[in-house]
């Protein structure tokens, strides 16, 4: 029962990540359009795919402070918070299996 709850919360947190990334891009476009253009005008999909790649400094670095928008920094912190929750829920869900992870075909 508890494992099902943790898995459902993990899936719900993925939705929260998508929502916070969408909000971040919308605020980025409106609050700091020049900064957004300097980073190649990324849309939601570009941000989501490049979060751990070329857009790493925007989400995890100090690039948002350069834009000079407190709201943009708050939205960036929301993404960071959701990612921390996802990591904790992933660890909790794998703890139910004793941290044993194996992928094999069903059959």
Coordinates of C-alpha atoms in Angstrom, one line a residue:
X1 CA 0.0 0.0 0.0
X2 CA 2.7 2.4 1.0
X3 CA 4.7 1.5 -2.1
X4 CA 1.8 2.3 -4.3
X5 CA 1.4 5.7 -2.6
X6 CA 5.1 6.5 -3.2
X7 CA 4.9 5.5 -6.9
X8 CA 1.7 7.6 -7.3
X9 CA 3.5 10.6 -5.7
X10 CA 6.5 10.0 -8.0
X11 CA 4.2 10.2 -11.0
X12 CA 2.5 13.3 -9.7
X13 CA 5.8 15.0 -9.1
X14 CA 6.7 14.4 -12.8
X15 CA 3.5 16.5 -13.6
X16 CA 4.7 19.1 -11.2
X17 CA 8.1 19.3 -13.0
X18 CA 6.3 19.8 -16.3
X19 CA 4.1 22.5 -14.8
X20 CA 7.0 24.3 -13.1
X21 CA 9.1 24.2 -16.3
X22 CA 6.2 25.6 -18.3
X23 CA 5.8 28.4 -15.8
X24 CA 9.6 29.1 -15.8
X25 CA 9.6 29.5 -19.6
X26 CA 6.6 31.8 -19.6
X27 CA 8.1 34.0 -16.9
X28 CA 11.5 34.0 -18.7
X29 CA 9.9 35.2 -21.9
X30 CA 8.0 38.0 -20.2
X31 CA 10.4 39.1 -17.4
X32 CA 13.7 38.8 -19.2
X33 CA 13.2 38.6 -23.0
X34 CA 16.7 39.7 -23.9
X35 CA 18.2 37.1 -21.6
X36 CA 15.9 34.5 -23.1
X37 CA 17.0 35.5 -26.6
X38 CA 20.6 35.3 -25.6
X39 CA 20.1 31.7 -24.6
X40 CA 18.6 30.8 -28.0
X41 CA 14.9 31.4 -27.3
X42 CA 14.3 28.0 -25.8
X43 CA 10.7 26.8 -25.6
X44 CA 9.3 24.4 -23.1
X45 CA 10.5 21.3 -24.9
X46 CA 14.0 22.7 -25.4
X47 CA 14.2 23.6 -21.7
X48 CA 13.0 20.1 -20.6
X49 CA 15.4 18.3 -22.9
X50 CA 18.3 20.6 -22.3
X51 CA 17.9 21.0 -18.5
X52 CA 20.8 18.6 -17.9
X53 CA 22.7 19.7 -21.0
X54 CA 23.2 23.1 -22.6
X55 CA 20.7 24.8 -20.3
X56 CA 22.3 23.5 -17.1
X57 CA 23.6 27.0 -16.1
X58 CA 20.1 28.4 -16.4
X59 CA 18.5 25.9 -14.0
X60 CA 21.4 24.9 -11.7
X61 CA 23.9 27.7 -12.2
X62 CA 23.9 31.5 -11.7
X63 CA 22.6 32.5 -15.2
X64 CA 19.2 33.5 -13.9
X65 CA 20.6 36.1 -11.5
X66 CA 22.2 37.8 -14.5
X67 CA 18.7 38.5 -15.9
X68 CA 17.8 40.6 -12.9
X69 CA 14.4 39.2 -12.2
X70 CA 13.4 38.0 -8.8
X71 CA 10.3 36.2 -10.2
X72 CA 12.5 34.3 -12.6
X73 CA 14.8 33.2 -9.8
X74 CA 11.8 32.0 -7.8
X75 CA 10.5 30.0 -10.7
X76 CA 14.0 28.5 -11.2
X77 CA 14.0 27.6 -7.5
X78 CA 10.6 25.9 -8.0
X79 CA 12.1 23.6 -10.6
X80 CA 15.0 22.8 -8.3
X81 CA 12.6 22.0 -5.5
X82 CA 10.5 19.7 -7.6
X83 CA 13.7 17.9 -8.8
X84 CA 14.7 17.3 -5.2
X85 CA 11.3 15.8 -4.4
X86 CA 11.5 13.5 -7.5
X87 CA 15.0 12.3 -6.4
X88 CA 13.7 11.6 -2.8
X89 CA 10.6 9.8 -4.1
X90 CA 12.8 7.7 -6.5
X91 CA 15.1 6.7 -3.6
X92 CA 12.0 5.9 -1.5
X93 CA 10.5 3.8 -4.2
X94 CA 13.7 1.8 -4.7
X95 CA 14.1 1.4 -1.0
X96 CA 11.1 -0.9 -1.0
X97 CA 13.1 -3.3 -3.1
X98 CA 16.2 -3.1 -0.9
X99 CA 17.8 -0.7 -3.4
X100 CA 17.9 -3.6 -5.9
X101 CA 17.1 -2.6 -9.4
X102 CA 16.9 -5.2 -12.2
X103 CA 15.4 -4.8 -15.6
X104 CA 14.5 -8.1 -17.4
X105 CA 11.9 -8.9 -20.0
X106 CA 8.6 -10.4 -18.9
X107 CA 7.7 -13.7 -20.2

